[in-house]
Coordinates of C-alpha atoms in Angstrom, one line a residue:
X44 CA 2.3 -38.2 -18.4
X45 CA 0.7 -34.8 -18.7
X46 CA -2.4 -36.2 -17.0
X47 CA 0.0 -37.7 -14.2
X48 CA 1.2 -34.0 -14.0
X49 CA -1.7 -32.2 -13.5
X50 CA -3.1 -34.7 -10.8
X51 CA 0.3 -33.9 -8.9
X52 CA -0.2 -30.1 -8.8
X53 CA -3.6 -30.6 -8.5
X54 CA -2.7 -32.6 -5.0
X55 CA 0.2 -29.6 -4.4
X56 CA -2.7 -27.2 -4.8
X57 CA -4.8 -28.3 -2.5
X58 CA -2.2 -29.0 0.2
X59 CA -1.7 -25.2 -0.2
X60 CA -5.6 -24.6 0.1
X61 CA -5.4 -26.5 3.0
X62 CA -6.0 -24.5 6.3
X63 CA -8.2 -21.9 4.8
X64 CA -10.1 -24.9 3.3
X65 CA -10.4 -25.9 7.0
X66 CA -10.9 -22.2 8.2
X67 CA -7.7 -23.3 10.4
X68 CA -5.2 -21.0 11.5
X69 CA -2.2 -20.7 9.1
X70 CA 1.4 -21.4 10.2
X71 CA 4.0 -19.4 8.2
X72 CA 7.8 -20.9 9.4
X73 CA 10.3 -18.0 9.0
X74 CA 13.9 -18.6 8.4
X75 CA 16.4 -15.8 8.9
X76 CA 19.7 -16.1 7.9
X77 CA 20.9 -13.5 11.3
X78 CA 19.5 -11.4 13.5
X79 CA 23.0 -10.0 13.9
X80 CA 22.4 -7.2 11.1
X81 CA 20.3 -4.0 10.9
X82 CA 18.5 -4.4 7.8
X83 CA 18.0 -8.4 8.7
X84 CA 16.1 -6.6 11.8
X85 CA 14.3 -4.7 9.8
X86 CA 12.8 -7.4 7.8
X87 CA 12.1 -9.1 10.4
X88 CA 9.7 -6.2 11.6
X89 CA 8.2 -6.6 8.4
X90 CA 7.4 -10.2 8.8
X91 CA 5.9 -9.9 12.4
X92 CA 3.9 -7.0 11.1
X93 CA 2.5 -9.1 7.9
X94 CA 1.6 -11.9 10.2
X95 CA -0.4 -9.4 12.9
X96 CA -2.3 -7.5 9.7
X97 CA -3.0 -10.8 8.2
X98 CA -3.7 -13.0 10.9
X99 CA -1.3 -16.0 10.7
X100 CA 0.7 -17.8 13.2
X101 CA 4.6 -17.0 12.8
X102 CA 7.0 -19.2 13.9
X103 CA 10.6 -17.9 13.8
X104 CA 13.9 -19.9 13.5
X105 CA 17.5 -17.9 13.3
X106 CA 20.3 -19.7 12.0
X107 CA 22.6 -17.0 13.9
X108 CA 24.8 -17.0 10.3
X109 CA 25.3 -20.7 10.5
X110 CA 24.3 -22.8 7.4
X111 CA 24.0 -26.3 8.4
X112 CA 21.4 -24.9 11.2
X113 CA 19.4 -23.0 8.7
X114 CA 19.1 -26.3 7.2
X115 CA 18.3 -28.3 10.1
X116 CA 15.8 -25.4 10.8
X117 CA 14.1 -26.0 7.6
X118 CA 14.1 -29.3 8.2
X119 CA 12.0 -29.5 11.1
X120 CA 10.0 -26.7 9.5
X121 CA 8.7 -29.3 7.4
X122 CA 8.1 -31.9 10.2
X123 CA 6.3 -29.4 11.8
X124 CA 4.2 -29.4 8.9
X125 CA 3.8 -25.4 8.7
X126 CA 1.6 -24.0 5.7
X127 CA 4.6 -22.0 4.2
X128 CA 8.1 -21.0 4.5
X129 CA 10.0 -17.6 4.4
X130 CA 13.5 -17.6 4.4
X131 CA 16.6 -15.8 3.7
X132 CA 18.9 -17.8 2.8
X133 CA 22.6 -17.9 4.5
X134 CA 24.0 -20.0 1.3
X135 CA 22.5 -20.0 -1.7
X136 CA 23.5 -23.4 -2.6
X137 CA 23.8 -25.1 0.8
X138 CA 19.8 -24.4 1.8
X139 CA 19.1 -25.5 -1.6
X140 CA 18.2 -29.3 -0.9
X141 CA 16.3 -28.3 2.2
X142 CA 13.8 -26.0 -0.2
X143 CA 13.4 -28.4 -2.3
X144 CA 12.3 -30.7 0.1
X145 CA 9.8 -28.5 1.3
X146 CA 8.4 -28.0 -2.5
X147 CA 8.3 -31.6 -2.7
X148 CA 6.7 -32.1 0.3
X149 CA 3.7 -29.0 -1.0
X150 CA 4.7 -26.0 1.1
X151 CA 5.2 -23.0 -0.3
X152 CA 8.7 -21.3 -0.1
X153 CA 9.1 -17.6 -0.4
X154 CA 13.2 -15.9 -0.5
X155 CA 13.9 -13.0 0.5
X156 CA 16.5 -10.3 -0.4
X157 CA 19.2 -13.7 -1.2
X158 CA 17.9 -16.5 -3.8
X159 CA 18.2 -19.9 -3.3
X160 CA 20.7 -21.6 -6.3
X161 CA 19.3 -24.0 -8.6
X162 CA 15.6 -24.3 -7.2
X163 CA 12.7 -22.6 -8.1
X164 CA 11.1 -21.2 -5.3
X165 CA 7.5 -19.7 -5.4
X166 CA 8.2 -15.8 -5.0
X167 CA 11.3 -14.5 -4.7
X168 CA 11.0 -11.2 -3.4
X169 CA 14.2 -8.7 -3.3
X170 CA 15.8 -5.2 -4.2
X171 CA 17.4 -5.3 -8.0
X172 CA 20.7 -6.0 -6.6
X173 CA 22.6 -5.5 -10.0
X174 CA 21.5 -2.6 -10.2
X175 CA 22.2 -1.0 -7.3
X176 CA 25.8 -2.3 -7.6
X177 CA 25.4 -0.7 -10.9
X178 CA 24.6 2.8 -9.2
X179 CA 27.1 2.5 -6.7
X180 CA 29.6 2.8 -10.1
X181 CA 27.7 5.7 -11.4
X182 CA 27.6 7.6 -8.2
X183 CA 31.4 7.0 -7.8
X184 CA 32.5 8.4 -11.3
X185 CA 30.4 11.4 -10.9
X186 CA 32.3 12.1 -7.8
X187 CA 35.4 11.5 -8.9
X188 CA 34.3 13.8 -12.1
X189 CA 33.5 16.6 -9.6
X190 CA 36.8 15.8 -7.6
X191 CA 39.1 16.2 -10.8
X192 CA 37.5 17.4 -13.2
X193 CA 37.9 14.0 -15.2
X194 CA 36.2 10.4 -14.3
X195 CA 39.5 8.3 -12.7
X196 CA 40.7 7.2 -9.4
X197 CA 41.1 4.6 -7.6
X198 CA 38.2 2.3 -6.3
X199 CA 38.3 -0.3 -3.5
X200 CA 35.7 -3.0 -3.3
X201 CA 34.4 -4.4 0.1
X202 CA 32.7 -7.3 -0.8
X203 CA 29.8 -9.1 1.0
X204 CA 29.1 -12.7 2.0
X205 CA 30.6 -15.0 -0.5
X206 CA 27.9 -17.7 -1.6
X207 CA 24.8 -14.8 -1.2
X208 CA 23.0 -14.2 -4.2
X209 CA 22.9 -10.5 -3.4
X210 CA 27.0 -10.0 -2.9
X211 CA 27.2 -12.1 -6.1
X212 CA 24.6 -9.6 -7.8
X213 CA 26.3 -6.3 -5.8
X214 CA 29.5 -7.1 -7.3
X215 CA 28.2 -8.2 -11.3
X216 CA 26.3 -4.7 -11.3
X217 CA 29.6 -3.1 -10.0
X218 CA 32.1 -4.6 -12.7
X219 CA 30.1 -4.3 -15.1
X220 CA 29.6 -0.6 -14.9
X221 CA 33.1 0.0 -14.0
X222 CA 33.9 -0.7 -17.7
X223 CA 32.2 2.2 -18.6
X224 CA 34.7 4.3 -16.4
X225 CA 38.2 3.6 -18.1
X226 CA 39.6 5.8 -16.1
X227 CA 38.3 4.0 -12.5
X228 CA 40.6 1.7 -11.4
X229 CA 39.5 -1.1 -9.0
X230 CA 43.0 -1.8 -7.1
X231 CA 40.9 -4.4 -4.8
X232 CA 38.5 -6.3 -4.0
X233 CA 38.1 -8.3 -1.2
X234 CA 35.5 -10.3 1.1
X235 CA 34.1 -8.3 4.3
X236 CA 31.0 -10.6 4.5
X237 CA 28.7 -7.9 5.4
X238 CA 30.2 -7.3 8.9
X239 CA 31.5 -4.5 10.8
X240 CA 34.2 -5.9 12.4
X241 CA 35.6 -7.7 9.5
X242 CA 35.4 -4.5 7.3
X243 CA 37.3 -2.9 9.7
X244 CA 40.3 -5.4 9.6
X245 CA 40.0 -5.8 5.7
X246 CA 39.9 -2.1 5.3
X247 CA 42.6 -1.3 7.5
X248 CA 44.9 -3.7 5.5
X249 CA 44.0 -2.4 2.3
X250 CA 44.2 1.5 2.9
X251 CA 47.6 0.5 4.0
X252 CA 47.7 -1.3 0.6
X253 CA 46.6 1.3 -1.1
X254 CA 47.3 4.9 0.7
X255 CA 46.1 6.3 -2.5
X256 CA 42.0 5.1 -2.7
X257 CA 39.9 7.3 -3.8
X258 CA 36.7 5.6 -3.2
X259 CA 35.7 3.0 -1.0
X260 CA 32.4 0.8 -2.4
X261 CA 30.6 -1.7 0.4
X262 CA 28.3 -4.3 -0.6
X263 CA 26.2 -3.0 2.8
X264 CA 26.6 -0.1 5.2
X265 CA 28.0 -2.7 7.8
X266 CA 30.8 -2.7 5.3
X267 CA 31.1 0.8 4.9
X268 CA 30.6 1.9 8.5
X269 CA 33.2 -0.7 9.1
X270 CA 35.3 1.1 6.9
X271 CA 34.6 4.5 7.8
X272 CA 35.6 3.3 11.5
X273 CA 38.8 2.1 10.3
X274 CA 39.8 5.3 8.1
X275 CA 39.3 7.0 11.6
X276 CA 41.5 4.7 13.5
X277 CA 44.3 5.5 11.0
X278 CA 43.5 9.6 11.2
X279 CA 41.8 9.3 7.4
X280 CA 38.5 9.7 7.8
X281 CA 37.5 13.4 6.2
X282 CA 34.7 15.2 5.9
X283 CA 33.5 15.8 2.6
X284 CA 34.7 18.8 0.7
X285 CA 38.2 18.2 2.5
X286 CA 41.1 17.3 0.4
X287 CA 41.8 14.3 2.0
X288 CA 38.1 12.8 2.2
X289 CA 37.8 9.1 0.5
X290 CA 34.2 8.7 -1.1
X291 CA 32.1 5.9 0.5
X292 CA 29.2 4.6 -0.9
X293 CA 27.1 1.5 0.6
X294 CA 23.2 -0.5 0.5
X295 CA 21.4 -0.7 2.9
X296 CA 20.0 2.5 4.9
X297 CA 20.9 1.6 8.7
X298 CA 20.8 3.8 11.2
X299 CA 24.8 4.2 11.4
X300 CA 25.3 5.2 7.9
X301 CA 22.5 7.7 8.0
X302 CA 24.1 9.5 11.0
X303 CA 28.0 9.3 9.1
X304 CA 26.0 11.0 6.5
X305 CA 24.5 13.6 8.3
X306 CA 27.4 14.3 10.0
X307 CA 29.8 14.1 6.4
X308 CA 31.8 11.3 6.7
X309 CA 29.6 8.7 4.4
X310 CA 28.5 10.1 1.2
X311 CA 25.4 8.0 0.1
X312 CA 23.3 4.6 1.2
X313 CA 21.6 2.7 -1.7
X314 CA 18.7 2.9 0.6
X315 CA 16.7 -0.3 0.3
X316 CA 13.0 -1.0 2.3
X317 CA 13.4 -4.5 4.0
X318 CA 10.4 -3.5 6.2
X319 CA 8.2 -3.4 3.1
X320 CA 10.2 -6.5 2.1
X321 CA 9.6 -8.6 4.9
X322 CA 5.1 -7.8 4.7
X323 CA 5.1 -8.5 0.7
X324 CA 6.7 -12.1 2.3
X325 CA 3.7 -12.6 4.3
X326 CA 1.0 -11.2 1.8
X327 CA 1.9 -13.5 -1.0
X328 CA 2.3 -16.1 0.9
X329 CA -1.2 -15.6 2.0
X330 CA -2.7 -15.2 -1.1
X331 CA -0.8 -18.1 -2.6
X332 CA -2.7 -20.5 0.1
X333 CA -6.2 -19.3 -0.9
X334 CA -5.2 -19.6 -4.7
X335 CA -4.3 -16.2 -5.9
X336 CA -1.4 -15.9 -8.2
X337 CA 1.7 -14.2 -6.5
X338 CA 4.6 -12.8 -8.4
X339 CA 7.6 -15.4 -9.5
X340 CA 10.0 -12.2 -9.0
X341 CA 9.3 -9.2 -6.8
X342 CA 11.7 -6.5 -6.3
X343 CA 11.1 -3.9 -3.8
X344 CA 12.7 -0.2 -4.6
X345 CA 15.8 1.6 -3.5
X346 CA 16.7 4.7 -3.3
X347 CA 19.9 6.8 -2.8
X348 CA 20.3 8.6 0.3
X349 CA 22.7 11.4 0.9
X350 CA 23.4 14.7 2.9
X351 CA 20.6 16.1 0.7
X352 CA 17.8 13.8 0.8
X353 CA 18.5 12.1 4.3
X354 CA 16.2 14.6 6.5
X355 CA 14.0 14.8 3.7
X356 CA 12.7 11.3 3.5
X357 CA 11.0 8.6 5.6
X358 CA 13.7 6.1 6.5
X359 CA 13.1 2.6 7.3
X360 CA 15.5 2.2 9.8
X361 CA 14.8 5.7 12.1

């Protein structure tokens, strides 16, 4: 049996080795999830840029947020017969059998920024999620501490796009931190699947829920800037160091929610570097097909951007 194993990865292996073998161009298939999102855009740069320094042939397929096309996508991916795939996934668990028909079939499957449930894909490169949901806690309860002298208030949650590994992740780093902070009190918690619009609506509902919030935590700064938008349509967004001002805190770094900041109305961006993300994709994926080893797990840094730091700093999205 162990023999039989070995002569099956042997045969994976060379698959892999296939087109550099051949000193044929390599075809990388890249799946994105949307295009309908800043920091998806952004990665996306990083892509195209990783296949121009590295010399591959890219070919692009968007599932424009729907599943069942991401997995038709990969699907013909395969058929296509491309050298490797990229994707980030738009459900964890729905994509799942399509990756693991790629495996199976000897291509090469990289994730970015959202896993892929139950299958072990080559590299899975992302930001430490949990812990960035983790700092978004911290950075809460010292604001509250500044506000009252004490660590309490209360804490609504806009939540990202149910059945994503990184909204799952987000939100574990969150709650588990907020058990550190008795005193923070997480009156809810609801689904804005990492869109604008939808924030709005959810946070319009739940400020009228909850007149008292304290702070507002978004799994992305489409969620926040969302929320900040909908504070203003109800005459409650403040500046900070006003009275009235409701702390927001979001992931990301987008362009919006570095101008709220600058201008007082967002207090910090996890900042995250989907840029980077997206030619780390493209590098190990290289080097995997001419035989190097490539990390299992790659996570890409973050970094919190406020009123102090945001001129200060190179941002990917500016």
């Amino acid at each position: 049996m162990k023999k039989y194993m070995r002569v099956v990865l042997a045969a994976l292996f060379a698959l892999a080795l296939g087109a550099f073998a051949q000193g044929d161009k390599v075809v990388i298939g890249y799946s994105i999830s949307t295009l309908n999102n800043a920091f998806f855009v952004g990665m996306t740069k990083g892509v195209e840029n990783g296949a121009k320094k590295f010399g591959v042939e890219l070919i692009t397929v968007n599932a424009n947020g729907d599943s069942a096309k991401q997995v038709a996508d990969v699907e013909d991916l395969i058929t296509k017969g491309v050298d490797a795939i990229i994707i980030n996934p738009r459900d964890a668990e729905a994509i799942a059998p399509a990756v693991k028909k790629a495996l199976d079939a000897g291509i090469p499957v990289f994730a970015l920024d959202r896993g892929v449930t139950g299958v072990e894909v080559t590299s899975f490169l992302e930001t430490d999620n949990v812990a960035m949901g983790r700092l978004a806690a911290d950075l809460i309860a010292e604001a509250m501490k500044a506000k009252y002298g004490e660590v309490k208030g209360n804490v609504i949650e806009l939540v990202g796009l149910v059945g994503t590994t990184a909204a799952r992740d987000r939100g574990k780093g969150f709650h588990e931190q907020l058990k550190k902070y008795p005193g923070l009190k997480l009156v809810a918690s609801q689904p804005a699947d990492f869109n604008q619009e939808k924030a709005f609506n959810v946070t319009s509902n739940l400020v009228l829920a909850h007149p008292d919030v304290d702070a507002i935590y978004g799994h992305n700064d489409d969620n926040t800037v969302g929320a900040a938008r909908a504070l203003k349509a109800m005459g409650r967004l403040k500046k900070v160091g006003d009275p009235g001002h409701i702390y927001i805190v979001g992931i990301d770094g987008i362009k919006q929610a570095l101008d709220l900041i600058r201008q007082g109305y967002i207090d910090c961006t996890i900042s995250q570097e989907p840029v980077l993300m997206g030619e780390k994709a493209v590098e190990f994926a290289v080097k995997y097909l001419k035989g190097e080893e490539v990390p299992k797990h790659f996570y890409t840094p973050f970094t919190p951007v406020t009123k102090d730091n945001v001129d200060k700093r190179q941002n990917w999205a500016e």
